[in-house]
Every structure is written in structure tokens, then in C-alpha cells.
Amino acid sequence: MKSLIAALLLAVLALPAAAQVRIEISGGEAAALPIAVVPFQMQDAAEGDAPDVDLAGIIRDNLFRSGLFAPLDPDNHLSQPSRLEQVRFQNWRALGADTVLIGRITPLDGDAYRVRYELLDVYAGERIAGQRFRVTSAGLRNLAHTISDQVFETLIGRPGGFNTRIAYVEETGTGDERSHRLMVAEADGHRPQTILTSSEPILSPDWSPDGERIAYVSLESGRQSQIYVQNVATGERTALPSFDGINSAPAWSPDGERLAVTLSRDGNPDVFILDPDGDADPRPITRHFGIDTEPAWSPDGETLYFTSNRGGSPQIYRQPVSGGDAERVTFDGNYNASPSVSPNGRFLTFAHQRDEGFQIAVLDLEDDIMRVLTDGPLDESPSFSASSSMIAYTRDTGDATELATVSVFGRVQGELTEFDNTVREPDWGPLPSAD
């Protein structure tokens, strides 16, 4: 969970609540677009020139995880063209593909490659997108994510977010040898980097909107929790003012100029807004005898969603940042917590419990329909991707936990990559800056 209050929330008994439409997802997304991603062909290559990165495989996996694409099995391809003139569109129509992605790789001097891709409309029989790149071998994985983004935006009409990053916490060792690490990895979990190592717990990482900083909670100073803001590139960090009691659950505002946090300096945990530079006193948003925690901003910066037990059980509420009454949002189940709002503002995802076990659910804020997306039994800490189409979360494997994704449009689930240690509290980063 994203807060030090989670254990307390789990202990609260449920009370009766209003009904809410609930749907169990039992299959994939019927409207997923069929696409063939053909293995990229090597051109003018000597033995040993081929890169060890499977561009087509990465692109295929990215598109599949979004839940909006249904890539064809490469074993069923009738051919492997790399140029438009080699494509027999009738064959791809027979396989059911709407579009075909082809590409070729040419080795250059100095550990470099020229990569060209073309996205083809099978029924129109024409090219609809394409580009040529020059890249080193170290940049091939990023290029695969870039091509995935371009295909997604061409066909869906919005950024795919495959070239973003995920922050999460990793735990190793046991007892006095336990170590906690703040990690940053590619959106598919590959190439993880350690940002901070501590012998004490690290909690609630949250990306700034510019992708340059991460706010998080550390217990390194002892039992007192402390919120830090750290520059990902330089490692420089700032400790925000610490107050008696709980300092937890930081969440960046969409403009990057404020942090919503949970403080118990006045007694009960409440949601406050804090200057990320620590230059002003925190401004209270909630004032209640219950536990208010885990704030999450709406994309327009005008509303805060948060977890509260003010109604008798942990549920999600929202309240205007400018002031006003809190409104309950979730009604189905005896536990709904850890809210995350999609960047397009339409969906709210959260950890959900109705009977036994915890699952990831999503609520369509426009039609008030809730969908349960995962099977549990211990799925936690959901976080939306920049495309609003995927959700990262942690799930229990029996021996440890792993990072996984699920599509908001259907049950397209899978782990990001193999993890040797316990991982938790993922936060999906923003789209890269256009600069």
C-alpha cells in the first residue's frame, strides 16, 4: 500500500453502503486491433553483425500489453517481408491482420545501426507511417519503445507511453541484513537502476510530472517518517519539513508545483498540500476524525482522491482542492484503497476487496461502472500508465511479489520481467519531455 496507514485500514470493519455496478472481466478486449509485427530483417550484414535485441519482439509485447492490440503469432506468418514491394496484402488479409509492421536493420561503422520501419494498411494496401533511425546498439531497446509509441499513436490517436519509466521499491535480505532500494526501470521492467539504497524502509515513490524527480518516504532517521524529493539524474535530494507523527504518501500535482501528503501533526491523519521546496506551511485539505490518506490528483489539478475510513471501512473519496465537502466514490466491496487516476481523467484504479483476497479494480468515472481486472489473492498498489490503457501493480507469487500489468480494457495480464527479490509500490512515470 502507499501509506503507513494501510495496516490500520485493514483492521476496520465494513459497514453497509450504496450499490454500485460491478463487472467481472472474464476475457480479453474484443475490440483489440489485429496487427502483424514481422521480425526485422538484417541487410548487408556479416556474421556477428546482428544485434542481440529483438526489436519486433519488444514492439509486439508492448502493443499486446496495452490491451488495444492483438498481435498475430509470428509462427503463423506466411512470409517475412522487409519492404513494401515484398508484401502480399491478400496473405495478411487471410490471416486477419488489419495492419502489418515491417522493418529492416543495416549495420554501420562504430557499433551503430540504421533501422527503418513501415506501418502498412492491409486493406488499403498502402503505407500509413514509417521512419528511419540511426542508433547505437545501446539504444536499440529505447528505439523499440519509440516505434511502439509511434504505432500506437498512429492507430489509436494518443501517445502510447512505452518509452516511459517505472519507479518501485525492491527488498533484499532478511533481518539485520535487509536492504531497501528505490529502483527505476524501463516501462517493461528491463534495465533497472538503483536510485537509493537504505537499511530502513522506503515507501510511496511518486514521479514528478516532468520526470526529473521522485518524491518518497524514508524511515532512515529512525521511527519518524520523512518525505524526500530526489533528482533522478543527479541523486541530489531535499528533505521536506517533518512533523510529529506520520509524514507519508506524497503525490505530485499535475503542474509539479505542489505535493499532496498525509500528515498526522494535528492528531488524526489528514490530507495536506505541501510546497515541494518546503518554503510554506502545509495547507489542510481534509479535517476529519477518521483516517484520510493516499491522495491522488485529478489530471486538471482541481480534485484530490484519497482513501478514508470515515464511513466505517476503507473507501475512496474525492474533494475539491479549493475547498468543499468530501464525496464518496466507491461503494462496492468492504475495502477500496490506493487510488490512481488515469491521465485522461476517465478512470480510477484501486486495490479492491469484496470477499476474500485483494484484486485490482477500475472505475469508469463517466458511467460509474466498476470492473475487477485481476484474480488476486494479493494484488496491490495500482498505477496508471501515461497512455491511460495499462495499470502496473504488485501481485503475490507465493514466495515473494512481482511487478505486473493489466489492461484497463480487458484482462491482458502479465509480469513485466523476472524479479529475483520482493518488489512493491510501482509508480508509472510521465511521458518523456518533448524538449
Short mmCIF file of C-alpha atoms in Angstrom, two decimals:
data_model
loop_
_atom_site.label_atom_id
_atom_site.label_comp_id
_atom_site.label_asym_id
_atom_site.label_seq_id
_atom_site.Cartn_x
_atom_site.Cartn_y
_atom_site.Cartn_z
CA MET A 1 0.00 0.00 0.00
CA LYS A 2 1.07 3.58 -0.48
CA SER A 3 0.88 4.66 3.11
CA LEU A 4 1.93 3.90 6.64
CA ILE A 5 -1.77 3.76 7.50
CA ALA A 6 -2.53 0.65 5.43
CA ALA A 7 -2.30 -1.76 8.34
CA LEU A 8 -4.77 0.34 10.31
CA LEU A 9 -7.18 0.49 7.40
CA LEU A 10 -7.16 -3.28 7.04
CA ALA A 11 -8.40 -3.65 10.60
CA VAL A 12 -11.55 -1.54 10.14
CA LEU A 13 -14.87 -3.41 9.83
CA ALA A 14 -17.12 -2.80 6.85
CA LEU A 15 -20.49 -1.03 7.07
CA PRO A 16 -23.40 -1.23 4.59
CA ALA A 17 -23.01 1.01 1.56
CA ALA A 18 -24.87 2.03 -1.56
CA ALA A 19 -24.87 -0.28 -4.56
CA GLN A 20 -22.51 0.21 -7.48
CA VAL A 21 -22.49 -1.57 -10.83
CA ARG A 22 -19.72 -4.19 -10.83
CA ILE A 23 -18.42 -6.26 -13.75
CA GLU A 24 -16.07 -9.24 -13.54
CA ILE A 25 -13.69 -9.27 -16.51
CA SER A 26 -13.55 -12.80 -17.93
CA GLY A 27 -11.85 -12.38 -21.28
CA GLY A 28 -9.70 -10.21 -23.49
CA GLU A 29 -10.73 -7.00 -25.16
CA ALA A 30 -12.94 -7.88 -28.13
CA ALA A 31 -12.07 -4.66 -29.96
CA ALA A 32 -8.30 -5.24 -29.91
CA LEU A 33 -6.76 -4.39 -33.29
CA PRO A 34 -5.18 -7.36 -35.12
CA ILE A 35 -1.65 -6.46 -36.19
CA ALA A 36 1.25 -8.44 -37.61
CA VAL A 37 4.69 -7.38 -36.34
CA VAL A 38 7.16 -9.04 -38.71
CA PRO A 39 10.69 -9.76 -37.45
CA PHE A 40 13.02 -7.01 -38.68
CA GLN A 41 15.35 -8.26 -41.38
CA MET A 42 19.13 -7.73 -41.39
CA GLN A 43 20.54 -6.05 -44.50
CA ASP A 44 24.16 -6.30 -45.75
CA ALA A 45 25.20 -7.99 -42.51
CA ALA A 46 28.32 -10.04 -41.95
CA GLU A 47 28.40 -12.85 -39.40
CA GLY A 48 28.17 -11.44 -35.90
CA ASP A 49 26.68 -8.10 -37.02
CA ALA A 50 23.14 -8.89 -35.90
CA PRO A 51 22.13 -7.10 -32.69
CA ASP A 52 21.07 -9.13 -29.66
CA VAL A 53 17.89 -7.05 -29.26
CA ASP A 54 14.68 -8.40 -30.81
CA LEU A 55 13.06 -5.16 -31.96
CA ALA A 56 9.92 -6.82 -33.30
CA GLY A 57 9.54 -8.93 -30.17
CA ILE A 58 9.69 -5.88 -27.88
CA ILE A 59 7.22 -3.97 -30.06
CA ARG A 60 4.87 -6.96 -30.18
CA ASP A 61 4.93 -7.36 -26.39
CA ASN A 62 4.38 -3.63 -25.83
CA LEU A 63 1.34 -3.50 -28.08
CA PHE A 64 -0.15 -6.64 -26.60
CA ARG A 65 0.16 -5.42 -23.00
CA SER A 66 -1.79 -2.27 -23.90
CA GLY A 67 -4.89 -4.39 -24.42
CA LEU A 68 -5.70 -2.46 -27.60
CA PHE A 69 -3.79 -4.72 -29.99
CA ALA A 70 -3.93 -8.42 -30.80
CA PRO A 71 -0.57 -9.25 -32.45
CA LEU A 72 -0.53 -12.32 -34.66
CA ASP A 73 1.67 -15.23 -33.64
CA PRO A 74 4.87 -14.89 -35.76
CA ASP A 75 4.86 -18.66 -36.27
CA ASN A 76 1.72 -18.22 -38.36
CA HIS A 77 3.17 -15.59 -40.68
CA LEU A 78 3.27 -16.76 -44.29
CA SER A 79 6.30 -14.61 -45.13
CA GLN A 80 8.75 -12.13 -43.61
CA PRO A 81 8.87 -9.07 -45.87
CA SER A 82 11.04 -6.08 -45.01
CA ARG A 83 9.96 -3.72 -47.82
CA LEU A 84 6.60 -2.53 -49.10
CA GLU A 85 7.08 -4.10 -52.52
CA GLN A 86 7.59 -7.54 -50.90
CA VAL A 87 4.24 -7.50 -49.11
CA ARG A 88 1.39 -9.65 -50.47
CA PHE A 89 -1.55 -7.97 -48.80
CA GLN A 90 -4.01 -10.75 -49.66
CA ASN A 91 -1.99 -13.15 -47.48
CA TRP A 92 -2.17 -10.84 -44.47
CA ARG A 93 -5.88 -10.27 -45.04
CA ALA A 94 -6.36 -14.04 -45.00
CA LEU A 95 -4.61 -14.17 -41.60
CA GLY A 96 -6.95 -11.50 -40.25
CA ALA A 97 -4.42 -8.68 -39.85
CA ASP A 98 -5.60 -5.09 -40.24
CA THR A 99 -2.08 -3.67 -40.27
CA VAL A 100 1.43 -5.00 -40.79
CA LEU A 101 4.64 -3.62 -39.32
CA ILE A 102 7.80 -4.44 -41.27
CA GLY A 103 11.36 -3.26 -40.83
CA ARG A 104 15.00 -3.75 -41.65
CA ILE A 105 18.31 -3.22 -39.87
CA THR A 106 21.55 -2.26 -41.58
CA PRO A 107 24.87 -2.39 -39.66
CA LEU A 108 27.01 0.77 -39.82
CA ASP A 109 30.52 1.52 -38.66
CA GLY A 110 31.16 2.24 -35.00
CA ASP A 111 28.65 -0.03 -33.29
CA ALA A 112 25.76 1.70 -35.00
CA TYR A 113 22.72 0.61 -36.99
CA ARG A 114 20.30 2.14 -39.45
CA VAL A 115 16.78 1.00 -38.68
CA ARG A 116 13.80 1.58 -40.95
CA TYR A 117 10.21 0.58 -40.26
CA GLU A 118 6.97 0.86 -42.24
CA LEU A 119 3.42 0.50 -40.94
CA LEU A 120 1.08 -0.75 -43.66
CA ASP A 121 -2.69 -0.75 -44.03
CA VAL A 122 -3.59 -4.26 -45.20
CA TYR A 123 -6.96 -3.36 -46.75
CA ALA A 124 -5.87 -0.12 -48.42
CA GLY A 125 -2.60 -1.73 -49.49
CA GLU A 126 -0.55 1.35 -48.61
CA ARG A 127 1.97 2.76 -46.18
CA ILE A 128 0.45 4.81 -43.33
CA ALA A 129 3.56 5.53 -41.24
CA GLY A 130 7.27 4.92 -41.17
CA GLN A 131 10.62 6.40 -40.23
CA ARG A 132 14.34 5.81 -40.47
CA PHE A 133 16.68 5.97 -37.47
CA ARG A 134 20.38 5.79 -36.74
CA VAL A 135 21.11 4.30 -33.34
CA THR A 136 23.87 2.56 -31.39
CA SER A 137 23.40 -0.95 -30.05
CA ALA A 138 22.80 0.52 -26.57
CA GLY A 139 19.86 2.50 -27.90
CA LEU A 140 18.03 -0.34 -29.66
CA ARG A 141 15.68 -1.12 -26.74
CA ASN A 142 14.67 2.54 -26.48
CA LEU A 143 14.14 2.59 -30.24
CA ALA A 144 11.78 -0.39 -29.96
CA HIS A 145 9.75 1.58 -27.39
CA THR A 146 9.79 4.65 -29.66
CA ILE A 147 8.48 2.66 -32.62
CA SER A 148 5.82 1.14 -30.35
CA ASP A 149 4.77 4.65 -29.35
CA GLN A 150 4.55 5.78 -32.96
CA VAL A 151 2.47 2.77 -34.00
CA PHE A 152 0.17 3.24 -31.00
CA GLU A 153 -0.33 6.96 -31.67
CA THR A 154 -0.88 6.42 -35.41
CA LEU A 155 -3.60 3.83 -34.87
CA ILE A 156 -5.11 4.89 -31.54
CA GLY A 157 -4.63 8.65 -31.69
CA ARG A 158 -2.80 9.25 -28.41
CA PRO A 159 0.71 8.58 -27.02
CA GLY A 160 1.48 5.01 -26.09
CA GLY A 161 3.83 5.73 -23.21
CA PHE A 162 6.13 2.78 -23.89
CA ASN A 163 9.21 4.97 -23.59
CA THR A 164 8.35 5.92 -20.02
CA ARG A 165 9.86 4.56 -16.80
CA ILE A 166 8.59 2.84 -13.68
CA ALA A 167 9.80 3.50 -10.15
CA TYR A 168 9.38 0.85 -7.47
CA VAL A 169 10.85 -0.39 -4.21
CA GLU A 170 12.88 -3.61 -4.03
CA GLU A 171 13.71 -5.51 -0.84
CA THR A 172 16.58 -7.94 -0.39
CA GLY A 173 17.91 -9.97 2.52
CA THR A 174 16.31 -10.73 5.88
CA GLY A 175 16.57 -9.45 9.44
CA ASP A 176 19.53 -7.17 10.08
CA GLU A 177 20.73 -7.81 6.52
CA ARG A 178 17.54 -6.46 4.93
CA SER A 179 18.12 -3.76 2.32
CA HIS A 180 15.62 -1.44 0.65
CA ARG A 181 16.28 0.05 -2.78
CA LEU A 182 14.46 2.66 -4.80
CA MET A 183 14.59 1.44 -8.39
CA VAL A 184 13.87 2.94 -11.80
CA ALA A 185 13.37 0.74 -14.88
CA GLU A 186 12.02 0.93 -18.40
CA ALA A 187 8.26 0.65 -18.80
CA ASP A 188 8.57 -3.10 -19.46
CA GLY A 189 10.72 -3.62 -16.35
CA HIS A 190 14.05 -4.03 -18.16
CA ARG A 191 17.36 -2.31 -17.36
CA PRO A 192 16.62 -1.45 -13.71
CA GLN A 193 18.81 1.12 -11.97
CA THR A 194 19.22 1.74 -8.24
CA ILE A 195 18.43 5.32 -7.23
CA LEU A 196 18.74 4.94 -3.45
CA THR A 197 19.76 2.20 -1.04
CA SER A 198 18.77 2.18 2.63
CA SER A 199 18.73 -0.24 5.53
CA GLU A 200 15.35 1.24 6.50
CA PRO A 201 12.06 1.06 4.59
CA ILE A 202 11.41 3.28 1.55
CA LEU A 203 7.75 3.93 0.77
CA SER A 204 5.39 5.56 -1.72
CA PRO A 205 7.58 6.68 -4.66
CA ASP A 206 5.83 9.22 -6.91
CA TRP A 207 7.17 10.72 -10.15
CA SER A 208 7.09 14.45 -10.74
CA PRO A 209 5.24 15.46 -13.93
CA ASP A 210 8.49 16.44 -15.66
CA GLY A 211 10.01 13.01 -14.97
CA GLU A 212 13.06 14.54 -13.31
CA ARG A 213 12.27 13.96 -9.60
CA ILE A 214 10.74 11.34 -7.36
CA ALA A 215 9.11 12.06 -4.02
CA TYR A 216 9.15 9.21 -1.50
CA VAL A 217 9.02 8.39 2.20
CA SER A 218 12.04 7.10 4.12
CA LEU A 219 12.41 5.81 7.69
CA GLU A 220 16.18 6.17 7.65
CA SER A 221 16.15 8.69 10.52
CA GLY A 222 14.53 6.18 12.87
CA ARG A 223 10.85 5.64 13.63
CA GLN A 224 9.94 9.11 12.35
CA SER A 225 8.91 9.06 8.69
CA GLN A 226 10.40 11.70 6.40
CA ILE A 227 9.39 12.82 2.89
CA TYR A 228 12.20 13.40 0.40
CA VAL A 229 12.34 14.78 -3.13
CA GLN A 230 15.20 13.36 -5.18
CA ASN A 231 16.56 14.26 -8.61
CA VAL A 232 16.74 11.01 -10.56
CA ALA A 233 19.70 12.01 -12.76
CA THR A 234 21.95 13.62 -10.14
CA GLY A 235 20.88 11.85 -6.96
CA GLU A 236 20.57 15.17 -5.13
CA ARG A 237 17.68 15.19 -2.71
CA THR A 238 15.83 17.51 -0.37
CA ALA A 239 14.23 16.51 2.93
CA LEU A 240 10.88 18.22 3.33
CA PRO A 241 9.83 19.57 6.73
CA SER A 242 8.99 16.73 9.09
CA PHE A 243 6.17 16.97 11.61
CA ASP A 244 5.34 14.92 14.69
CA GLY A 245 3.53 11.75 13.79
CA ILE A 246 3.02 10.48 10.27
CA ASN A 247 4.58 12.08 7.16
CA SER A 248 3.60 9.91 4.21
CA ALA A 249 2.05 9.25 0.78
CA PRO A 250 3.40 12.16 -1.31
CA ALA A 251 1.65 12.82 -4.62
CA TRP A 252 2.74 15.45 -7.15
CA SER A 253 0.21 17.88 -8.53
CA PRO A 254 -0.12 17.88 -12.36
CA ASP A 255 1.72 21.22 -12.57
CA GLY A 256 4.59 19.93 -10.42
CA GLU A 257 4.32 22.87 -8.01
CA ARG A 258 2.60 21.11 -5.09
CA LEU A 259 2.63 17.84 -3.19
CA ALA A 260 -0.41 16.29 -1.57
CA VAL A 261 0.72 14.38 1.54
CA THR A 262 -0.67 12.64 4.60
CA LEU A 263 0.22 14.24 7.95
CA SER A 264 -0.97 13.46 11.46
CA ARG A 265 0.60 16.51 13.07
CA ASP A 266 -2.80 17.65 14.39
CA GLY A 267 -3.88 14.23 15.62
CA ASN A 268 -5.68 12.09 13.04
CA PRO A 269 -4.07 11.53 9.62
CA ASP A 270 -5.37 14.08 7.14
CA VAL A 271 -4.51 15.16 3.59
CA PHE A 272 -2.46 18.36 3.26
CA ILE A 273 -0.90 20.26 0.37
CA LEU A 274 2.79 20.97 0.77
CA ASP A 275 5.31 23.10 -1.11
CA PRO A 276 7.88 20.63 -2.60
CA ASP A 277 10.62 23.09 -1.61
CA GLY A 278 9.31 23.20 1.96
CA ASP A 279 9.03 27.01 1.92
CA ALA A 280 5.42 27.29 3.14
CA ASP A 281 3.27 25.76 5.86
CA PRO A 282 1.17 22.76 4.78
CA ARG A 283 -2.43 23.59 3.87
CA PRO A 284 -5.05 21.14 5.17
CA ILE A 285 -7.48 19.67 2.64
CA THR A 286 -9.35 17.23 4.88
CA ARG A 287 -10.33 17.65 8.53
CA HIS A 288 -11.94 14.51 9.87
CA PHE A 289 -11.80 12.20 12.87
CA GLY A 290 -11.21 9.26 10.53
CA ILE A 291 -8.05 8.26 8.68
CA ASP A 292 -7.57 10.16 5.40
CA THR A 293 -4.56 9.05 3.36
CA GLU A 294 -3.15 8.07 -0.07
CA PRO A 295 -4.05 11.24 -2.03
CA ALA A 296 -4.15 11.18 -5.83
CA TRP A 297 -4.72 14.20 -8.09
CA SER A 298 -7.16 14.52 -10.93
CA PRO A 299 -5.38 15.49 -14.18
CA ASP A 300 -6.78 19.04 -14.06
CA GLY A 301 -5.38 19.56 -10.56
CA GLU A 302 -8.77 20.57 -9.17
CA THR A 303 -9.70 17.42 -7.24
CA LEU A 304 -7.98 15.07 -4.81
CA TYR A 305 -9.00 11.43 -4.47
CA PHE A 306 -7.99 9.73 -1.22
CA THR A 307 -8.59 6.69 0.97
CA SER A 308 -10.63 7.19 4.13
CA ASN A 309 -12.34 5.03 6.73
CA ARG A 310 -14.72 7.85 7.71
CA GLY A 311 -17.69 5.75 6.58
CA GLY A 312 -16.63 2.69 8.58
CA SER A 313 -14.47 0.88 6.02
CA PRO A 314 -11.61 1.94 3.76
CA GLN A 315 -13.21 3.58 0.72
CA ILE A 316 -12.18 6.20 -1.83
CA TYR A 317 -13.45 9.75 -1.62
CA ARG A 318 -12.81 12.92 -3.59
CA GLN A 319 -12.73 16.53 -2.54
CA PRO A 320 -12.10 19.82 -4.37
CA VAL A 321 -8.65 21.25 -3.74
CA SER A 322 -10.20 24.71 -3.45
CA GLY A 323 -12.45 23.57 -0.59
CA GLY A 324 -15.75 21.81 -0.12
CA ASP A 325 -17.17 18.56 1.15
CA ALA A 326 -15.75 15.12 0.50
CA GLU A 327 -17.80 12.84 -1.76
CA ARG A 328 -17.64 9.06 -1.54
CA VAL A 329 -16.68 7.44 -4.86
CA THR A 330 -16.51 3.65 -4.22
CA PHE A 331 -19.39 1.62 -2.80
CA ASP A 332 -18.89 -1.98 -3.85
CA GLY A 333 -16.76 -4.13 -1.55
CA ASN A 334 -15.59 -3.77 2.03
CA TYR A 335 -12.18 -2.36 1.07
CA ASN A 336 -11.14 0.03 -1.70
CA ALA A 337 -7.83 1.87 -1.35
CA SER A 338 -4.69 3.16 -3.10
CA PRO A 339 -6.38 5.26 -5.81
CA SER A 340 -4.67 6.19 -9.08
CA VAL A 341 -6.37 8.40 -11.69
CA SER A 342 -5.76 7.82 -15.40
CA PRO A 343 -4.02 10.72 -17.20
CA ASN A 344 -7.07 11.17 -19.43
CA GLY A 345 -9.22 11.61 -16.30
CA ARG A 346 -11.75 8.92 -17.19
CA PHE A 347 -10.69 6.02 -14.99
CA LEU A 348 -9.87 5.43 -11.35
CA THR A 349 -7.99 2.28 -10.38
CA PHE A 350 -7.58 0.94 -6.85
CA ALA A 351 -7.00 -2.14 -4.69
CA HIS A 352 -10.35 -3.82 -4.09
CA GLN A 353 -11.65 -6.45 -1.69
CA ARG A 354 -15.16 -7.81 -1.71
CA ASP A 355 -14.97 -11.25 -0.10
CA GLU A 356 -11.52 -12.75 0.28
CA GLY A 357 -8.31 -11.53 -1.26
CA PHE A 358 -7.33 -8.29 -2.91
CA GLN A 359 -7.73 -7.52 -6.60
CA ILE A 360 -7.14 -4.56 -8.90
CA ALA A 361 -10.32 -2.83 -10.00
CA VAL A 362 -11.06 0.12 -12.24
CA LEU A 363 -13.99 2.54 -12.05
CA ASP A 364 -15.20 4.39 -15.13
CA LEU A 365 -15.83 7.84 -13.70
CA GLU A 366 -18.16 8.73 -16.58
CA ASP A 367 -20.63 5.85 -16.29
CA ASP A 368 -19.92 4.71 -12.70
CA ILE A 369 -19.23 1.11 -13.75
CA MET A 370 -16.57 -0.77 -11.82
CA ARG A 371 -14.59 -3.62 -13.35
CA VAL A 372 -12.48 -6.13 -11.45
CA LEU A 373 -9.40 -6.79 -13.57
CA THR A 374 -7.21 -9.26 -11.67
CA ASP A 375 -7.65 -12.52 -9.78
CA GLY A 376 -5.75 -11.78 -6.58
CA PRO A 377 -5.34 -13.03 -3.94
CA LEU A 378 -2.95 -10.21 -3.00
CA ASP A 379 -2.78 -7.55 -5.72
CA GLU A 380 -1.84 -4.05 -4.57
CA SER A 381 -0.56 -0.56 -5.42
CA PRO A 382 -2.03 0.08 -8.90
CA SER A 383 -0.58 2.89 -11.03
CA PHE A 384 -1.78 4.08 -14.44
CA SER A 385 0.48 4.29 -17.47
CA ALA A 386 0.84 7.55 -19.38
CA SER A 387 -1.41 6.14 -22.13
CA SER A 388 -4.29 5.51 -19.68
CA SER A 389 -4.57 2.00 -21.15
CA MET A 390 -2.39 -0.02 -18.74
CA ILE A 391 -2.05 -0.39 -14.99
CA ALA A 392 1.08 -1.53 -13.17
CA TYR A 393 0.65 -3.24 -9.81
CA THR A 394 2.27 -5.79 -7.50
CA ARG A 395 0.99 -9.33 -7.08
CA ASP A 396 1.89 -12.12 -4.71
CA THR A 397 3.73 -15.09 -6.16
CA GLY A 398 3.70 -17.21 -3.01
CA ASP A 399 7.38 -16.74 -2.22
CA ALA A 400 7.63 -13.02 -2.97
CA THR A 401 5.95 -10.32 -5.05
CA GLU A 402 6.43 -9.17 -8.63
CA LEU A 403 5.50 -6.24 -10.84
CA ALA A 404 2.72 -6.98 -13.29
CA THR A 405 0.47 -5.11 -15.71
CA VAL A 406 -3.16 -5.38 -16.61
CA SER A 407 -5.07 -3.65 -19.39
CA VAL A 408 -7.86 -1.30 -18.40
CA PHE A 409 -9.80 -2.57 -21.43
CA GLY A 410 -9.75 -6.27 -20.59
CA ARG A 411 -7.83 -8.98 -18.86
CA VAL A 412 -4.48 -8.80 -20.59
CA GLN A 413 -2.15 -9.64 -17.73
CA GLY A 414 1.49 -10.50 -17.35
CA GLU A 415 4.61 -9.84 -15.34
CA LEU A 416 6.88 -7.07 -16.61
CA THR A 417 10.05 -9.13 -16.30
CA GLU A 418 11.54 -11.63 -13.88
CA PHE A 419 12.33 -10.30 -10.43
CA ASP A 420 14.67 -12.08 -8.05
CA ASN A 421 13.57 -10.11 -4.98
CA THR A 422 10.41 -8.74 -3.41
CA VAL A 423 9.17 -5.63 -5.21
CA ARG A 424 6.33 -3.29 -4.30
CA GLU A 425 4.68 0.10 -4.79
CA PRO A 426 5.24 0.78 -8.50
CA ASP A 427 4.66 4.25 -9.88
CA TRP A 428 4.47 4.69 -13.65
CA GLY A 429 6.32 7.77 -14.85
CA PRO A 430 5.15 10.50 -17.25
CA LEU A 431 5.73 10.80 -20.96
CA PRO A 432 9.26 11.98 -21.86
CA SER A 433 9.67 15.71 -22.29
CA ALA A 434 9.37 16.97 -25.87
CA ASP A 435 12.46 19.15 -25.36
#
